[in-house]
XYZ file of C-alpha atoms in Angstrom:
731
model
C -160.837 52.225 -1.453
C -157.208 50.525 -1.233
C -155.650 49.554 -4.130
C -152.404 47.797 -5.174
C -149.726 50.300 -5.720
C -149.332 49.241 -9.330
C -153.148 50.314 -9.732
C -152.829 53.652 -7.792
C -153.102 56.907 -10.056
C -150.253 59.234 -10.377
C -149.515 61.235 -7.053
C -152.384 59.357 -5.390
C -151.570 58.684 -1.530
C -151.098 54.898 -0.599
C -152.714 53.674 2.096
C -149.143 53.664 3.873
C -149.090 57.463 3.911
C -146.662 58.090 0.654
C -146.926 59.446 -2.952
C -146.063 57.289 -5.706
C -144.119 60.677 -6.948
C -142.047 63.012 -4.529
C -140.541 66.350 -5.724
C -137.053 66.542 -5.261
C -137.345 69.604 -3.060
C -139.176 67.122 -0.639
C -136.554 64.781 -0.727
C -133.772 67.057 -0.273
C -135.765 68.597 2.860
C -136.428 65.161 4.406
C -132.800 64.071 3.786
C -131.762 67.255 5.698
C -134.357 66.407 8.571
C -132.119 63.103 9.040
C -135.216 60.618 7.791
C -135.605 58.600 4.725
C -138.364 60.142 2.304
C -139.460 56.748 1.242
C -140.442 53.806 3.377
C -137.733 50.976 2.949
C -139.051 47.595 1.194
C -138.727 44.458 2.811
C -136.432 43.394 0.145
C -133.989 45.920 0.214
C -130.587 45.934 1.780
C -130.866 47.297 5.302
C -127.912 49.166 5.127
C -128.495 51.057 1.857
C -130.727 53.659 1.210
C -133.186 53.941 -1.687
C -131.619 56.164 -4.415
C -134.764 56.680 -6.427
C -133.462 56.368 -9.740
C -136.950 56.565 -11.806
C -137.354 59.913 -9.915
C -134.149 62.016 -9.451
C -132.316 63.030 -12.584
C -129.238 63.498 -10.533
C -126.442 60.979 -10.659
C -127.080 58.216 -8.233
C -124.823 57.969 -5.445
C -125.007 55.039 -3.292
C -123.858 55.767 0.643
C -123.281 52.778 2.998
C -125.151 53.411 6.477
C -124.144 51.675 9.642
C -128.076 50.918 11.116
C -127.923 50.560 15.009
C -129.858 47.644 16.199
C -132.906 48.037 18.250
C -131.446 47.165 21.229
C -128.760 49.675 20.872
C -130.930 52.613 20.024
C -132.989 51.726 22.995
C -130.123 51.632 25.337
C -128.762 54.971 23.851
C -132.236 56.859 24.280
C -132.386 55.438 27.715
C -128.709 56.806 28.605
C -129.839 59.819 26.657
C -132.622 60.708 29.295
C -130.312 60.385 32.257
C -127.188 62.431 30.496
C -127.239 64.458 27.536
C -123.355 64.994 27.508
C -121.666 61.816 28.259
C -117.870 62.272 28.433
C -115.004 60.220 27.233
C -114.977 57.350 29.696
C -118.971 57.020 29.676
C -118.935 56.873 25.589
C -116.289 54.173 26.105
C -118.219 52.092 28.630
C -121.488 52.405 26.739
C -119.751 51.507 23.294
C -118.283 48.553 24.969
C -121.390 47.414 26.387
C -123.204 47.757 23.182
C -120.754 46.959 20.560
C -119.884 50.245 19.196
C -116.859 52.517 18.755
C -116.694 55.374 21.221
C -116.882 57.698 18.200
C -119.972 55.971 16.939
C -121.353 56.655 20.417
C -120.241 60.263 19.992
C -121.933 60.910 16.779
C -125.127 59.169 17.490
C -125.488 61.651 20.775
C -124.424 64.858 18.584
C -127.311 63.889 16.183
C -129.887 62.970 18.746
C -129.182 66.684 20.707
C -129.126 67.946 17.157
C -132.768 66.239 16.700
C -133.927 67.497 19.621
C -133.253 70.829 19.560
C -134.697 70.928 15.552
C -137.892 69.481 17.148
C -138.121 71.897 19.985
C -137.590 75.134 17.707
C -140.152 74.037 15.425
C -142.518 73.773 18.182
C -141.769 76.818 19.354
C -141.743 78.562 15.802
C -145.191 77.119 15.565
C -146.566 78.413 18.957
C -144.804 81.821 17.900
C -146.494 82.119 14.928
C -149.840 81.359 16.431
C -149.061 83.953 18.833
C -148.310 86.594 16.370
C -151.331 85.981 14.336
C -153.342 86.562 17.419
C -151.729 89.667 18.231
C -152.392 90.964 14.776
C -155.912 90.154 14.941
C -156.126 91.682 18.587
C -154.498 95.030 16.824
C -156.615 95.222 14.071
C -159.407 94.951 16.599
C -158.215 97.363 19.023
C -157.675 100.165 15.895
C -161.090 99.634 14.829
C -162.550 100.031 18.320
C -160.416 103.111 18.870
C -161.673 104.513 15.611
C -165.361 104.791 17.168
C -164.510 105.670 20.435
C -164.682 109.309 21.771
C -162.235 109.253 24.448
C -158.828 107.595 25.008
C -159.088 104.998 27.514
C -155.662 105.849 29.162
C -155.619 109.690 29.395
C -159.518 110.643 28.626
C -158.833 112.853 25.860
C -160.677 112.859 22.543
C -159.514 110.559 19.639
C -161.608 109.615 16.642
C -165.002 110.991 16.044
C -167.854 108.589 17.201
C -169.669 107.369 20.249
C -168.375 104.830 23.048
C -171.161 101.758 23.169
C -172.489 100.799 26.532
C -171.176 97.272 26.164
C -167.379 98.837 25.355
C -167.670 101.070 28.496
C -168.829 98.082 30.630
C -165.884 95.922 29.387
C -163.577 98.227 30.415
C -164.765 98.909 33.599
C -164.825 95.428 33.855
C -161.028 94.811 32.614
C -160.147 97.229 35.337
C -161.625 95.504 38.314
C -159.990 92.409 37.162
C -156.762 93.567 36.942
C -156.794 95.219 40.516
C -158.071 91.555 41.350
C -155.267 89.822 39.957
C -152.615 92.401 41.478
C -153.981 91.722 44.755
C -153.970 88.036 44.607
C -150.207 88.450 42.997
C -149.640 90.387 45.999
C -150.636 88.006 48.704
C -148.789 85.025 46.861
C -145.799 86.665 46.203
C -145.436 87.675 49.833
C -145.361 84.152 51.149
C -144.427 82.007 48.207
C -142.535 84.472 45.999
C -138.917 83.295 47.139
C -136.534 81.071 45.109
C -138.262 77.668 45.058
C -134.492 75.911 45.888
C -134.593 77.772 49.322
C -137.738 76.329 50.804
C -136.201 72.915 52.238
C -133.582 74.987 53.801
C -135.622 77.805 55.755
C -138.339 77.626 58.251
C -141.723 78.125 57.211
C -142.670 81.770 56.105
C -146.113 81.117 57.211
C -147.088 81.879 60.372
C -147.108 78.837 63.258
C -151.095 78.408 62.745
C -151.742 77.879 58.567
C -154.938 78.723 56.994
C -157.584 75.854 58.598
C -160.388 74.863 56.512
C -163.112 75.905 58.801
C -161.701 79.500 59.463
C -164.147 82.096 59.241
C -163.417 85.390 57.261
C -163.086 87.652 60.395
C -160.281 85.579 61.892
C -158.269 86.142 58.835
C -156.048 88.736 60.664
C -155.509 86.125 63.473
C -154.423 83.633 60.828
C -152.217 85.627 58.781
C -151.407 88.348 60.712
C -150.358 91.325 58.032
C -151.376 89.367 55.179
C -154.967 89.753 56.302
C -154.709 93.337 55.454
C -154.221 92.393 51.936
C -156.717 89.599 51.840
C -159.392 91.963 53.190
C -158.288 94.522 50.766
C -160.056 92.378 47.810
C -162.874 90.922 50.095
C -165.297 93.685 48.199
C -164.608 92.143 44.914
C -164.140 88.336 45.740
C -166.837 87.808 48.431
C -166.487 85.934 51.902
C -166.056 82.428 50.310
C -163.718 83.701 47.265
C -161.546 85.403 49.801
C -161.161 81.989 51.790
C -160.357 80.528 48.745
C -157.375 82.863 47.983
C -156.111 82.438 51.386
C -156.404 78.242 51.058
C -154.683 78.416 47.562
C -151.603 80.367 48.690
C -151.121 78.051 51.925
C -151.709 75.151 49.533
C -149.252 76.242 47.279
C -146.557 76.434 50.291
C -147.166 73.128 51.318
C -147.020 71.540 47.817
C -143.567 73.045 47.525
C -142.345 71.482 50.569
C -143.589 68.455 50.273
C -141.914 68.118 46.734
C -138.531 68.760 47.983
C -138.168 67.776 51.536
C -136.986 64.338 52.556
C -136.560 62.458 55.787
C -138.165 62.784 58.399
C -141.329 63.629 56.101
C -140.648 61.014 53.960
C -138.978 57.843 54.912
C -136.794 55.984 52.045
C -136.316 52.444 52.535
C -133.030 50.712 53.054
C -132.567 50.173 49.460
C -133.753 53.614 48.250
C -136.252 52.383 46.030
C -139.664 53.252 48.266
C -140.468 56.364 50.274
C -143.550 56.768 52.444
C -145.161 59.727 54.175
C -144.535 60.221 57.785
C -148.025 61.017 59.010
C -146.681 62.262 62.448
C -144.299 64.242 61.049
C -146.730 65.549 58.509
C -149.078 66.908 61.210
C -146.257 68.580 62.789
C -145.164 70.059 59.937
C -148.478 71.108 58.491
C -150.828 71.309 61.965
C -154.026 72.207 60.496
C -153.946 72.486 56.884
C -157.675 71.573 55.776
C -158.511 69.869 59.188
C -158.351 66.261 60.600
C -158.730 63.066 58.455
C -162.754 62.174 58.348
C -163.467 59.074 60.134
C -163.391 55.965 57.987
C -161.180 57.530 55.156
C -157.531 56.306 54.119
C -154.495 58.451 53.745
C -152.915 57.915 50.127
C -149.780 59.643 49.675
C -147.036 59.563 46.818
C -144.417 61.377 45.549
C -142.843 60.892 41.925
C -140.156 62.473 39.961
C -139.200 62.342 36.083
C -137.620 64.189 33.212
C -140.159 64.490 30.221
C -139.778 65.862 26.711
C -141.711 68.507 26.773
C -141.083 72.514 27.679
C -142.241 73.812 30.922
C -144.559 76.398 29.134
C -146.448 73.803 27.345
C -146.866 71.708 30.533
C -148.117 74.289 32.327
C -150.637 75.241 29.655
C -152.073 71.659 29.645
C -152.280 71.625 33.304
C -154.341 75.121 33.546
C -156.287 74.174 30.321
C -159.171 71.939 31.231
C -159.661 70.556 27.613
C -156.304 69.728 27.339
C -155.903 68.160 30.722
C -158.599 65.850 30.390
C -157.478 64.587 26.936
C -154.057 64.075 28.063
C -154.993 62.394 31.186
C -157.905 60.692 29.834
C -157.365 57.131 31.299
C -157.463 58.754 34.684
C -159.981 61.797 34.353
C -163.183 60.423 33.385
C -164.976 64.025 34.027
C -163.734 67.452 34.325
C -165.372 71.004 34.337
C -164.347 74.379 35.315
C -166.903 76.051 37.260
C -165.432 79.680 38.289
C -162.070 81.344 37.064
C -161.112 83.689 39.934
C -158.259 84.790 38.007
C -156.801 84.378 34.523
C -153.225 85.136 35.494
C -150.799 88.033 34.556
C -148.271 88.966 31.920
C -150.051 87.091 29.303
C -149.748 83.440 31.230
C -151.073 81.556 33.955
C -148.758 82.909 36.679
C -151.675 83.787 39.564
C -154.235 82.062 37.811
C -156.719 80.685 40.170
C -159.599 78.250 38.682
C -162.463 76.432 40.816
C -162.892 72.677 39.425
C -164.740 69.602 39.748
C -163.206 66.452 38.619
C -163.887 62.586 38.436
C -160.990 60.170 38.609
C -161.016 56.469 37.260
C -159.535 53.504 37.115
C -160.398 51.686 33.842
C -162.572 49.022 35.108
C -166.293 49.033 36.213
C -165.257 47.432 39.540
C -163.568 50.491 40.827
C -165.582 53.096 42.169
C -164.486 56.914 40.721
C -163.451 59.532 42.833
C -165.206 62.879 42.726
C -163.702 66.168 43.572
C -164.150 69.533 44.226
C -161.385 71.744 44.322
C -159.037 75.257 43.619
C -156.058 74.955 41.175
C -153.531 77.690 41.397
C -150.487 78.264 39.192
C -147.615 80.426 40.406
C -144.095 80.788 38.719
C -141.542 80.733 41.554
C -138.359 81.545 39.589
C -137.541 81.956 35.788
C -138.364 78.702 34.482
C -139.773 77.007 37.727
C -143.621 76.564 37.883
C -145.931 74.854 40.446
C -149.438 73.898 40.080
C -151.638 72.890 43.180
C -154.856 71.625 43.710
C -156.608 71.414 47.260
C -160.465 70.285 48.013
C -163.194 73.167 48.792
C -165.786 70.807 50.188
C -165.943 72.734 53.365
C -166.091 76.105 51.948
C -168.655 75.144 49.580
C -170.354 72.054 50.625
C -171.709 69.833 47.959
C -173.166 66.136 48.381
C -171.568 63.555 50.789
C -167.470 63.906 50.586
C -165.895 60.605 49.863
C -162.338 62.020 48.489
C -160.592 64.998 49.513
C -157.559 66.318 47.976
C -155.187 67.780 50.405
C -152.350 70.030 48.629
C -151.475 68.050 45.553
C -149.759 68.844 42.265
C -146.730 69.432 40.620
C -143.357 71.316 40.409
C -142.161 71.858 36.929
C -138.384 72.907 36.287
C -137.350 73.799 32.861
C -134.323 71.769 31.660
C -131.877 72.004 28.389
C -133.219 70.864 24.976
C -136.702 71.322 25.552
C -137.067 68.801 28.444
C -138.885 69.711 31.693
C -138.044 67.973 35.237
C -141.493 67.113 36.674
C -142.019 66.159 40.614
C -145.587 65.281 41.417
C -147.351 64.784 44.869
C -150.226 63.076 45.145
C -151.941 63.196 48.838
C -155.653 62.270 49.277
C -158.148 61.083 51.824
C -160.569 58.601 50.666
C -163.314 56.457 51.568
C -162.672 53.388 49.257
C -165.048 51.038 50.885
C -167.021 50.764 47.635
C -163.874 48.919 45.472
C -164.201 45.441 44.476
C -161.874 42.830 46.351
C -160.242 42.003 42.948
C -158.856 45.488 43.194
C -158.627 46.482 46.896
C -154.795 45.501 46.930
C -153.954 47.635 43.729
C -155.846 50.618 45.157
C -154.442 50.551 48.663
C -151.144 50.296 47.117
C -152.068 54.057 45.815
C -150.817 52.912 42.314
C -153.991 52.903 40.834
C -154.648 56.738 41.719
C -151.004 57.747 42.716
C -148.304 60.202 41.659
C -146.431 57.370 39.798
C -149.686 56.723 37.390
C -150.015 60.475 36.808
C -146.298 60.687 35.731
C -146.085 57.548 33.822
C -148.907 58.816 31.855
C -147.748 62.510 31.355
C -144.430 60.671 30.267
C -146.071 58.565 27.472
C -148.268 61.236 26.496
C -145.171 63.723 25.860
C -143.214 60.836 23.838
C -146.903 60.461 21.652
C -146.776 64.313 21.109
C -143.312 64.536 19.956
C -142.987 61.068 17.746
C -141.520 61.754 14.637
C -141.521 59.339 11.547
C -138.821 56.663 11.058
C -137.537 55.018 7.952
C -138.644 51.587 9.003
C -140.966 49.378 6.835
C -144.786 50.348 6.776
C -144.247 53.616 8.986
C -146.729 56.793 7.672
C -144.298 59.453 7.163
C -146.573 61.956 5.687
C -147.206 64.580 7.985
C -150.869 65.461 7.282
C -151.865 61.687 7.289
C -150.058 61.302 10.884
C -151.748 64.298 12.373
C -155.168 62.725 11.210
C -154.826 59.432 12.122
C -153.272 60.318 15.677
C -156.417 62.378 16.247
C -158.530 59.495 15.121
C -156.658 57.300 17.625
C -157.175 59.850 20.497
C -160.668 60.038 20.142
C -160.953 56.177 19.932
C -159.136 55.867 23.387
C -160.839 58.463 24.631
C -164.091 56.739 23.669
C -162.793 53.465 25.224
C -161.920 54.782 28.503
C -164.942 56.965 29.323
C -167.177 53.814 28.723
C -165.471 51.336 30.168
C -165.300 52.763 34.033
C -168.014 53.198 36.736
C -168.071 56.774 36.068
C -171.439 58.644 36.609
C -171.064 60.794 33.815
C -172.501 58.729 31.423
C -176.206 57.891 30.422
C -175.653 54.047 30.537
C -178.445 51.905 31.708
C -177.894 48.679 33.827
C -179.493 45.700 32.182
C -180.934 42.667 34.348
C -180.905 39.182 33.048
C -177.283 38.884 31.716
C -176.654 35.498 33.183
C -173.651 36.561 34.770
C -172.781 38.784 37.791
C -169.414 39.772 36.680
C -170.203 41.157 33.553
C -171.497 44.644 33.246
C -174.031 45.351 30.340
C -175.292 48.914 29.582
C -176.932 50.387 26.370
C -177.219 53.886 25.227
C -179.116 55.638 22.133
C -176.691 57.245 19.629
C -178.357 60.129 17.969
C -176.834 63.201 15.918
C -173.375 62.243 16.558
C -170.980 62.115 13.893
C -168.109 60.121 15.586
C -170.564 57.364 16.386
C -173.043 55.249 14.183
C -176.504 56.174 14.694
C -178.687 53.276 16.714
C -178.467 51.367 19.849
C -175.093 50.772 21.298
C -174.925 47.967 23.312
C -171.482 48.023 25.813
C -170.510 44.825 27.813
C -167.054 44.958 30.370
C -165.588 42.543 32.705
C -162.781 42.190 34.919
C -160.681 39.343 36.257
C -157.098 38.220 37.097
C -154.936 36.779 35.152
C -151.624 34.659 36.848
C -149.397 36.212 34.252
C -147.293 39.571 34.031
C -149.021 42.822 32.484
C -146.169 42.828 29.919
C -146.714 39.273 28.719
C -150.710 40.128 28.238
C -150.041 43.361 26.525
C -147.643 41.464 24.086
C -150.100 38.841 23.788
C -152.955 41.019 22.803
C -151.543 43.827 20.732
C -149.652 41.106 18.231
C -151.555 40.647 15.262
C -150.212 37.217 14.657
C -151.864 36.011 17.842
C -155.234 37.895 17.106
C -157.099 34.860 16.046
C -156.656 33.113 19.275
C -159.037 35.487 21.161
C -160.720 37.651 18.309
C -164.072 35.872 17.331
C -165.128 38.530 15.231
C -161.854 38.039 12.542
C -163.364 34.625 11.643
C -160.130 33.030 11.451
C -158.992 35.360 8.648
C -155.421 36.605 8.470
C -154.574 39.535 10.097
C -151.963 41.779 8.491
C -150.714 45.225 9.801
C -150.923 47.641 6.495
C -149.223 50.820 8.211
C -148.253 52.322 11.367
C -147.510 55.176 13.408
C -144.599 54.744 16.239
C -145.129 57.299 19.166
C -143.267 56.088 21.792
C -139.657 54.524 23.111
C -141.412 51.678 23.774
C -142.232 49.270 20.458
C -145.687 48.437 21.933
C -146.611 52.102 21.304
C -148.173 52.616 18.157
C -150.929 53.085 16.178
C -151.930 50.882 13.576
C -154.227 49.897 10.857
C -154.591 46.166 10.181
C -156.650 44.375 7.478
C -158.316 41.148 8.167
C -158.079 38.982 5.091
C -161.323 36.888 5.262
C -161.117 33.052 4.381
C -164.677 33.150 2.930
C -164.820 34.353 -0.454
C -168.512 35.458 0.074
C -167.120 37.944 2.966
C -165.303 41.369 2.595
C -162.026 42.459 3.784
C -162.235 44.363 7.125
C -160.190 47.075 8.457
C -159.257 47.484 11.973
C -157.822 50.864 13.667
C -155.825 49.673 16.937
C -153.709 51.634 19.155
C -151.637 50.058 22.108
C -149.647 51.997 24.622
C -148.125 50.954 27.551
C -146.276 52.565 30.876
C -144.999 51.183 34.062
C -148.410 51.547 35.454
C -150.974 50.951 32.793
C -151.190 49.371 29.275
C -154.144 49.481 26.898
C -154.876 47.830 23.505
C -158.062 49.618 22.111
C -159.418 48.840 18.441
C -162.457 49.586 16.567
C -163.295 48.433 12.804
C -163.111 51.264 10.343
C -164.884 52.218 6.852
C -162.277 52.094 3.945
C -163.642 54.879 2.105
C -163.453 57.320 5.422
C -159.936 55.815 6.321
C -158.638 56.611 2.635
C -159.862 60.092 3.854
C -158.406 60.029 7.099
C -154.829 58.714 5.323
C -155.024 61.637 2.882
C -155.151 64.296 5.610
C -159.050 64.419 5.967
C -161.260 65.668 8.941
C -161.098 62.305 11.148
C -164.005 63.774 13.288
C -166.881 62.230 11.000
C -165.318 58.706 10.946
C -167.978 56.528 12.966
C -166.242 54.558 15.731
C -167.268 51.935 18.396
C -164.082 51.273 20.436
C -163.453 47.928 21.961
C -160.496 46.747 23.610
C -158.446 45.941 27.040
C -157.293 47.702 29.915
C -154.357 45.778 31.892
C -153.103 46.712 35.045
C -150.720 45.214 37.628
C -152.497 43.454 40.600
C -150.552 44.914 42.860
C -148.665 42.015 44.512
C -145.166 43.317 43.453
C -143.491 46.226 45.374
C -140.621 47.870 44.091
C -141.807 51.662 43.048
C -142.335 54.749 44.985
C -146.337 55.139 45.098
C -147.668 53.809 48.770
C -150.538 53.905 50.668
C -149.722 55.459 54.018
C -152.296 53.372 56.192
C -151.367 49.855 54.712
C -147.358 50.885 54.102
C -147.631 48.856 50.450
C -144.995 50.587 48.079
C -145.668 50.608 44.122
C -144.068 48.458 41.308
C -142.033 50.830 39.033
C -141.295 47.757 36.676
C -144.521 46.220 36.815
C -142.355 43.352 35.490
C -143.874 40.242 37.570
C -147.009 39.370 39.627
C -150.158 38.858 38.520
C -152.553 40.929 35.975
C -155.750 42.700 36.329
C -157.650 42.342 32.843
C -160.613 44.379 31.698
C -162.314 43.294 28.597
C -164.788 45.829 26.798
C -167.041 45.512 23.785
C -169.135 48.257 22.104
C -171.351 46.803 19.570
C -174.387 48.600 17.515
C -177.085 45.986 17.967
C -179.547 48.198 15.878
C -179.158 51.030 13.438
C -182.722 52.819 14.312
C -182.154 54.793 17.678
C -185.836 54.379 18.280
C -185.874 50.540 18.108
C -186.511 48.452 21.592
C -183.630 46.485 22.474
C -184.077 42.546 22.381
C -183.050 40.122 24.762
C -181.588 38.047 22.023
C -179.148 41.185 21.231
C -178.164 41.094 25.226
C -177.366 37.523 25.263
C -175.291 37.477 22.245
C -173.142 40.471 23.202
C -172.641 38.655 26.956
C -171.593 35.345 24.966
C -169.279 37.402 23.029
C -167.448 38.672 26.129
C -167.588 35.521 27.760
C -165.984 33.250 24.791
C -163.385 35.953 24.414
C -162.209 35.800 28.180
C -162.248 32.070 27.776
C -160.283 32.113 25.008
C -157.798 34.739 26.380
C -157.232 32.611 30.037
C -156.673 29.494 27.667
C -154.009 30.918 25.522
C -152.320 32.722 28.013
C -152.214 29.739 30.689
C -150.836 27.627 27.899
C -147.992 30.226 27.305
C -147.579 30.684 30.960
C -147.070 27.015 31.261
């Protein structure tokens, strides 16, 4: 239970993540890492580091530090992303703008580069240690296997006394077959997409004049690929007819993605001010005459391209994109459902080079008013040069027919290039044909602009998640610095965000039942029974969600909803209590990206105080404020570095999107020609409000109409309070 610091036992973890007695070696290590070992009190001098006289027997040495303002740090952070090594002229200009000496700017950039290098080395060391342990385990297993076999798998000669089991023999034959299959696939890919990636825009297409067509039959392979047909036919006996066509399609899609990512005009038409670009559909058809066939009748084309530099090395990015579980977590705001249906190749040389996976996924917008997009496709990963990788998706609906297709993915994916100091340059191409007739009018403009599902949203989400994974503690007041506490709390907040996004969209994944008689057409009420789920309280859970438009910018809505000082203006359940932030973890450049632990001090003496876990995050395409009441005892376990998977959560919150009315970005709809809003700093907002409430702790109980009416009234009152507060501020 949370206690005042004076009443805590020696060495006990404070709710803010610090121990009352920190060892001298730990203090020295944290000073070497560039961070204070304790959180500064608000009453201490901001220019002075706490000396810790009561814990350190060495002589007290006070050292004066110049602390840059938040504005100076943000400006230098932004400049650092563009230029890691500014010259004298740039340092002088930046110092003049920020009121700093050029030498101060120089030292800041030196320290920043050192900090990034240290973080990168730690990540690599962690990965290498894990790989080393895995290799040790494999080595031990292989030694044990060889000791019981009677013949060498390489030369066939005798080894140790024993007999080879039938399972071992079968596995060795299977491994040999898979090696041949991987080599064949790699040979095809290397023949057509193995040249250095930088040369593609300058060369004519290495593919024949008639690329692979979706409807092509296996017997026409030689006509389509010429000499490549012999290579493809050589693996048809192991892959099968449809798998053979999937390999051909993946190779052609990879070639198209590389060219789409690198080519400029006339394929991509740039606006006069250089802020937007649109896909020239006529030029696309001329450049890629067949592809996966003509656009289906009634479908709209959405094509977008976005480039960004993110703080993650290229190897980790490829692993995230090729690992279905990691991919669905990182992009949980976009991916509502994902599964790997078949693995045609796991890659070569111990990595994902040449990996082929057949996948199914459902893509969402966090609102019940936007229909989800289901897609069935192959994902292909290829290394093109040292430090340069590409991952491409392309639909398979005509090869393996399924239900009625409402969304087709033309070659889409990302080109990843290694950059210094652990950074990567990512170019994302998103190209789909979709039937969006089921989208509510409120979201029509946003979806038509391409910003709801386009490349800008994928890139913005990836950039924000890379910042989250690379976040380090600072010396600000209330920051949790203990690494175990940070890890557990971030993991709990991650699960809270995934649960919120999964329950707020129109996904077909979840077993929610629509209830009638809610009294309002625009409020969606659903129910489910929670049984044997350690992450949810047992019983009947009622969810209510609604979306509406506000004549206020997304940034203003986000700042209002995440601020604990304005929470009483909309949060009915806080009962007018004083809301105080006890601790937080900053996980991004924007001050709004943070995980907070809030305490609601009740004004009623008969009611106990309440703890709330809240995560707020924002990027140029979407913002979220997600929260859930948490048990005090359970949170103490988490803050001590305990397992957060058993903390029961019912998240509620808000999803904030731009309304699509402002056009200054790069995402667009090729049919309507509306560009995206890069900054999302003006125009109106589309706000989705969602609640999850436990209405009965007995899973077998019957849901009463009174519970439905209560939840419906709760969400209606919350919406009215938000509208009233923001309209007053806007006025």
